[in-house]
Amino acid sequence: MEQPGPHSCSTIEEVAESGPPVRPLDFPPPVVRRGVRVDALVIHPATGRREVLAGVIHREDLQAGGAAASSASGSGSGGSPGRGGLTTTGGGGGGGGGGWDTTIQQPVPQAGEKIEYVAYWPQRRLQDAIYGSVWACLLLKRHYGPAADDAARAAGVAPGSPAAPIVWEIVGTHVAIKMVEWARVHRARGRLLEDPIKEIAAMQLLGARHPHVLGSAEVLQDDDYLFSIMPYCSGGDLFGVVVA
């Protein structure tokens, strides 16, 4: 476990003697990937039942085509995500306007990096938030088996082909996703102290190294939403405990 820095034990007198207050350091730009919401074929492993679920969320580069989709989606810096989201670091180019004027870091795939195929299906709305809502979402992983082979053949490609559609499998665990609506962010811009971008940047900076700190598992965005994926806690949120 990491130990607190020496400044955390400073007295009021020591702080006052160190000089006048200064502006806190800015958080590093958050790491945000492009995401999609799609209708996806999902298999229930316990029963083998196949079902098409609406609104499944996952990284854009996980669509059929894999690496090709990644290179075509503007993984490098300077791209603009469209009308509603964040601009990438070094970006600010065209793309429709209306974007949030905070830059982000968009991960660049490394050679030989193994892609983790995970997706999320919003199952139950937990509560409203200032800029959107929080949902309990089923965690999905990529399915390999007869259902995937059948989906490939139905799409006219060989089973196991990179162009085959992805079939997902229910893992049985949940994550919590805060869905921030870009339209609400723009309407409330400059009128509220809460900043969803700084919140994500702070969570990523803190990380999940401490057993009592819930970090950010992944952050995605499309033109309408910013998706902050976090571990799911069934006991409610801290604010509910404080006001109880």
Coordinates of C-alpha atoms in Angstrom, one line a residue:
M1 CA 0.0 0.0 0.0
E2 CA 1.3 3.5 -0.9
Q3 CA 2.2 5.7 2.0
P4 CA 1.0 9.3 2.3
G5 CA 3.4 12.1 1.4
P6 CA 5.2 14.1 4.1
H7 CA 3.1 17.2 3.3
S8 CA 0.0 15.4 4.5
C9 CA 1.4 15.7 8.1
S10 CA 2.2 19.4 7.9
T11 CA 0.7 21.7 10.6
I12 CA -1.3 24.9 9.9
E13 CA 1.7 27.0 10.9
E14 CA 4.0 25.1 8.5
V15 CA 1.6 25.6 5.7
A16 CA 1.3 29.3 6.4
E17 CA 5.0 29.8 6.5
S18 CA 5.5 28.1 3.2
G19 CA 4.0 31.1 1.3
P20 CA 0.8 32.4 -0.2
P21 CA -1.7 29.9 -1.7
V22 CA -1.4 29.0 -5.3
R23 CA -3.6 27.4 -7.9
P24 CA -3.7 23.6 -7.6
L25 CA -2.0 21.6 -10.4
D26 CA -4.3 20.6 -13.2
F27 CA -5.1 16.9 -13.6
P28 CA -3.6 15.1 -16.6
P29 CA -6.0 14.9 -19.6
P30 CA -8.3 11.8 -19.1
V31 CA -7.9 8.7 -21.2
V32 CA -11.0 8.2 -23.2
R33 CA -11.7 5.8 -26.1
R34 CA -14.4 6.0 -28.7
G35 CA -17.3 3.8 -28.0
V36 CA -20.5 2.5 -29.7
R37 CA -23.9 1.4 -28.6
V38 CA -25.2 -1.5 -30.7
D39 CA -27.7 -4.4 -30.9
A40 CA -25.6 -7.4 -30.2
L41 CA -26.1 -11.2 -30.2
V42 CA -25.6 -12.5 -26.6
I43 CA -25.5 -16.1 -25.4
H44 CA -26.6 -17.2 -21.9
P45 CA -23.9 -19.7 -21.0
A46 CA -26.0 -21.5 -18.4
T47 CA -28.8 -22.3 -20.8
G48 CA -27.3 -21.8 -24.2
R49 CA -30.1 -19.4 -25.1
R50 CA -29.3 -16.8 -27.7
E51 CA -30.7 -13.3 -27.6
V52 CA -30.2 -10.0 -29.3
L53 CA -29.8 -7.2 -26.7
A54 CA -30.2 -3.6 -27.5
G55 CA -27.8 -0.8 -26.4
V56 CA -24.7 -2.9 -25.7
I57 CA -21.8 -0.6 -25.1
H58 CA -18.2 -1.4 -26.1
R59 CA -15.1 0.1 -27.7
E60 CA -15.5 1.1 -31.3
D61 CA -12.4 -0.8 -32.3
L62 CA -14.0 -4.1 -31.2
Q63 CA -16.4 -4.2 -34.0
A64 CA -15.9 -6.7 -36.8
G65 CA -12.6 -5.9 -38.5
G66 CA -10.6 -5.4 -35.3
A67 CA -7.3 -3.7 -36.2
A68 CA -8.8 -2.3 -39.4
A69 CA -11.6 -0.6 -37.5
S70 CA -9.1 0.7 -35.0
S71 CA -6.9 2.3 -37.7
A72 CA -9.9 3.7 -39.6
S73 CA -11.5 5.3 -36.5
G74 CA -8.8 7.9 -36.0
S75 CA -6.8 6.4 -33.1
G76 CA -4.0 8.9 -33.4
S77 CA -4.0 12.4 -32.0
G78 CA -5.7 15.3 -33.8
G79 CA -9.0 13.6 -34.6
S80 CA -12.3 15.0 -33.6
P81 CA -15.0 12.7 -32.2
G82 CA -17.9 14.5 -33.7
R83 CA -20.6 16.9 -32.5
G84 CA -20.9 16.0 -28.9
G85 CA -17.7 14.7 -27.3
L86 CA -14.2 15.6 -26.3
T87 CA -11.4 16.5 -28.7
T88 CA -8.3 14.4 -28.7
T89 CA -5.0 15.8 -27.5
G90 CA -3.4 18.0 -30.1
G91 CA -6.8 18.1 -31.9
G92 CA -9.3 20.8 -32.3
G93 CA -9.9 20.2 -36.0
G94 CA -13.2 20.1 -37.7
G95 CA -15.9 17.6 -37.1
G96 CA -19.1 19.4 -36.4
G97 CA -18.5 21.7 -33.5
G98 CA -20.2 21.6 -30.2
G99 CA -17.5 19.6 -28.6
W100 CA -16.3 20.0 -25.0
D101 CA -13.1 22.2 -25.1
T102 CA -11.1 19.9 -23.0
T103 CA -8.5 17.7 -24.6
I104 CA -8.1 14.0 -23.9
Q105 CA -5.5 11.3 -24.3
Q106 CA -6.6 8.6 -26.7
P107 CA -4.6 5.4 -26.3
V108 CA -2.5 4.3 -29.3
P109 CA -2.4 0.5 -29.7
Q110 CA 1.0 -1.0 -29.1
A111 CA 2.5 -3.6 -31.4
G112 CA 1.5 -7.0 -30.2
E113 CA -0.9 -5.6 -27.6
K114 CA -3.7 -8.1 -26.8
I115 CA -7.2 -6.7 -27.2
E116 CA -9.5 -7.4 -24.3
Y117 CA -13.0 -8.1 -25.6
V118 CA -15.4 -6.8 -23.0
A119 CA -18.8 -5.1 -23.4
Y120 CA -21.5 -3.8 -21.1
W121 CA -25.3 -4.1 -21.3
P122 CA -27.3 -1.5 -19.3
Q123 CA -29.7 -3.6 -17.2
R124 CA -31.1 -1.3 -14.5
R125 CA -31.1 2.4 -13.8
L126 CA -29.8 3.0 -10.3
Q127 CA -30.2 6.8 -9.9
D128 CA -30.2 10.1 -11.7
A129 CA -27.0 12.2 -11.7
I130 CA -26.5 15.9 -12.4
Y131 CA -25.5 15.3 -16.0
G132 CA -27.2 12.0 -16.7
S133 CA -27.8 8.8 -14.8
V134 CA -26.0 5.8 -13.3
W135 CA -26.8 2.3 -14.4
A136 CA -26.0 -1.3 -13.3
C137 CA -24.7 -3.1 -16.4
L138 CA -24.0 -6.7 -17.0
L139 CA -20.4 -7.5 -18.0
L140 CA -20.0 -9.4 -21.2
K141 CA -17.0 -11.1 -22.8
R142 CA -16.5 -12.5 -26.2
H143 CA -18.0 -15.9 -26.9
Y144 CA -16.1 -18.6 -28.7
G145 CA -18.2 -21.6 -29.7
P146 CA -21.1 -22.8 -31.9
A147 CA -23.1 -19.5 -31.6
A148 CA -20.1 -17.5 -32.9
D149 CA -19.5 -20.0 -35.7
D150 CA -23.2 -19.8 -36.7
A151 CA -23.1 -16.0 -36.7
A152 CA -20.0 -16.0 -38.9
R153 CA -21.6 -18.3 -41.4
A154 CA -24.8 -16.2 -41.4
A155 CA -22.6 -13.2 -42.2
G156 CA -21.0 -15.0 -45.2
V157 CA -17.6 -15.4 -43.6
A158 CA -15.6 -18.4 -42.3
P159 CA -15.8 -19.1 -38.5
G160 CA -12.8 -17.5 -36.8
S161 CA -12.4 -14.8 -39.5
P162 CA -11.5 -11.3 -38.3
A163 CA -14.5 -10.0 -40.3
A164 CA -16.9 -12.3 -38.4
P165 CA -19.4 -10.5 -36.1
I166 CA -18.7 -10.7 -32.4
V167 CA -21.0 -12.8 -30.2
W168 CA -21.0 -11.9 -26.6
E169 CA -21.4 -14.1 -23.5
I170 CA -22.9 -13.0 -20.1
V171 CA -20.2 -13.2 -17.4
G172 CA -22.6 -12.9 -14.5
T173 CA -21.1 -9.9 -12.8
H174 CA -22.0 -6.2 -12.9
V175 CA -20.3 -2.9 -13.4
A176 CA -21.7 0.6 -12.7
I177 CA -21.7 3.1 -15.6
K178 CA -22.3 6.8 -15.2
M179 CA -23.8 8.0 -18.5
V180 CA -23.1 11.7 -18.9
E181 CA -25.3 13.3 -21.6
W182 CA -23.3 15.8 -23.7
A183 CA -26.5 17.9 -24.2
R184 CA -26.8 18.4 -20.5
V185 CA -23.2 19.3 -20.1
H186 CA -23.4 22.0 -22.8
R187 CA -26.6 23.4 -21.3
A188 CA -25.2 23.7 -17.8
R189 CA -21.7 24.8 -18.9
G190 CA -20.3 27.6 -16.7
R191 CA -23.3 27.5 -14.3
L192 CA -22.3 24.5 -12.2
L193 CA -19.2 23.7 -10.2
E194 CA -19.3 20.0 -11.1
D195 CA -17.1 19.1 -14.0
P196 CA -17.6 15.5 -15.3
I197 CA -14.3 15.7 -17.2
K198 CA -12.2 16.7 -14.2
E199 CA -14.0 14.0 -12.2
I200 CA -12.9 11.3 -14.6
A201 CA -9.4 12.8 -14.8
A202 CA -9.1 12.7 -10.9
M203 CA -10.4 9.1 -10.8
Q204 CA -7.8 8.0 -13.3
L205 CA -5.1 9.9 -11.5
L206 CA -6.0 8.2 -8.2
G207 CA -6.2 4.8 -9.8
A208 CA -7.4 1.7 -8.1
R209 CA -4.3 0.7 -6.2
H210 CA -5.8 1.2 -2.7
P211 CA -8.4 -1.4 -1.5
H212 CA -10.7 1.4 -0.3
V213 CA -10.6 3.5 -3.5
L214 CA -12.8 2.6 -6.5
G215 CA -11.0 3.7 -9.6
S216 CA -12.1 3.9 -13.2
A217 CA -12.1 0.7 -15.2
E218 CA -12.7 2.3 -18.6
V219 CA -14.0 5.5 -20.1
L220 CA -15.8 5.6 -23.5
Q221 CA -17.6 8.3 -25.5
D222 CA -19.8 8.6 -28.5
D223 CA -21.6 11.7 -29.9
D224 CA -24.3 11.7 -27.3
Y225 CA -22.8 10.2 -24.1
L226 CA -19.7 9.9 -22.0
F227 CA -19.5 6.5 -20.3
S228 CA -17.5 6.2 -17.1
I229 CA -17.3 2.5 -16.2
M230 CA -16.6 1.7 -12.5
P231 CA -16.8 -1.3 -10.2
Y232 CA -20.3 -2.0 -9.0
C233 CA -21.1 -1.7 -5.2
S234 CA -24.4 -3.1 -4.2
G235 CA -24.6 -1.2 -1.0
G236 CA -25.4 2.2 -2.5
D237 CA -23.3 5.3 -2.9
L238 CA -21.3 7.3 -0.3
F239 CA -23.6 10.3 -0.4
G240 CA -26.6 8.1 0.5
V241 CA -24.7 6.9 3.6
V242 CA -23.7 10.5 4.6
V243 CA -27.3 11.9 4.4
A244 CA -28.9 8.8 6.1

